[in-house]
């Protein structure tokens, strides 16, 4: 194992498996959830979505929100990502079920997600 792989990150890069599980906060400091998965565009080399888990108890009632990667800002002090979202806006945000990540491959659904957050799709 190389030194780079053993560290999992540098000052500007981080491995995807280390991103998974990272907390997501809003600007008020409320924890909204955590990153469950990162979806990569393997042809263009972009991070398309971070799938965030939100709510629920012991996995029951939990929602999964695909967030455009550009909506997340890493905050070293919080050791997590910050998004410009209230819990109320997140309640109405597009969701996917745990077993339907294939919806993220559908460009029309992706456009709906990016549009909800007011972010230009990375593929445009």
PDB file of N, CA, C and O in Angstrom, residues 6 12 14 16 72:
ATOM      1  N   UNK A   6      -2.721   5.112   1.903  1.00  0.00           N
ATOM      2  CA  UNK A   6      -2.847   4.925   3.343  1.00  0.00           C
ATOM      3  C   UNK A   6      -3.408   6.177   4.013  1.00  0.00           C
ATOM      4  O   UNK A   6      -4.128   6.093   4.998  1.00  0.00           O
ATOM      5  N   UNK A  12      -6.007  18.888  -0.816  1.00  0.00           N
ATOM      6  CA  UNK A  12      -7.119  19.211  -1.722  1.00  0.00           C
ATOM      7  C   UNK A  12      -7.886  17.996  -2.238  1.00  0.00           C
ATOM      8  O   UNK A  12      -8.933  18.160  -2.843  1.00  0.00           O
ATOM      9  N   UNK A  14      -9.517  13.909  -1.550  1.00  0.00           N
ATOM     10  CA  UNK A  14      -9.944  12.940  -0.541  1.00  0.00           C
ATOM     11  C   UNK A  14     -10.521  11.731  -1.267  1.00  0.00           C
ATOM     12  O   UNK A  14     -11.135  11.870  -2.324  1.00  0.00           O
ATOM     13  N   UNK A  16     -13.122   8.728  -2.018  1.00  0.00           N
ATOM     14  CA  UNK A  16     -14.583   8.664  -1.919  1.00  0.00           C
ATOM     15  C   UNK A  16     -15.025   7.915  -0.670  1.00  0.00           C
ATOM     16  O   UNK A  16     -15.995   8.302  -0.023  1.00  0.00           O
ATOM     17  N   UNK A  72     -22.364  21.555  -1.882  1.00  0.00           N
ATOM     18  CA  UNK A  72     -21.660  21.241  -0.644  1.00  0.00           C
ATOM     19  C   UNK A  72     -20.349  22.009  -0.543  1.00  0.00           C
ATOM     20  O   UNK A  72     -19.582  22.067  -1.507  1.00  0.00           O
TER      21      UNK A  72
END
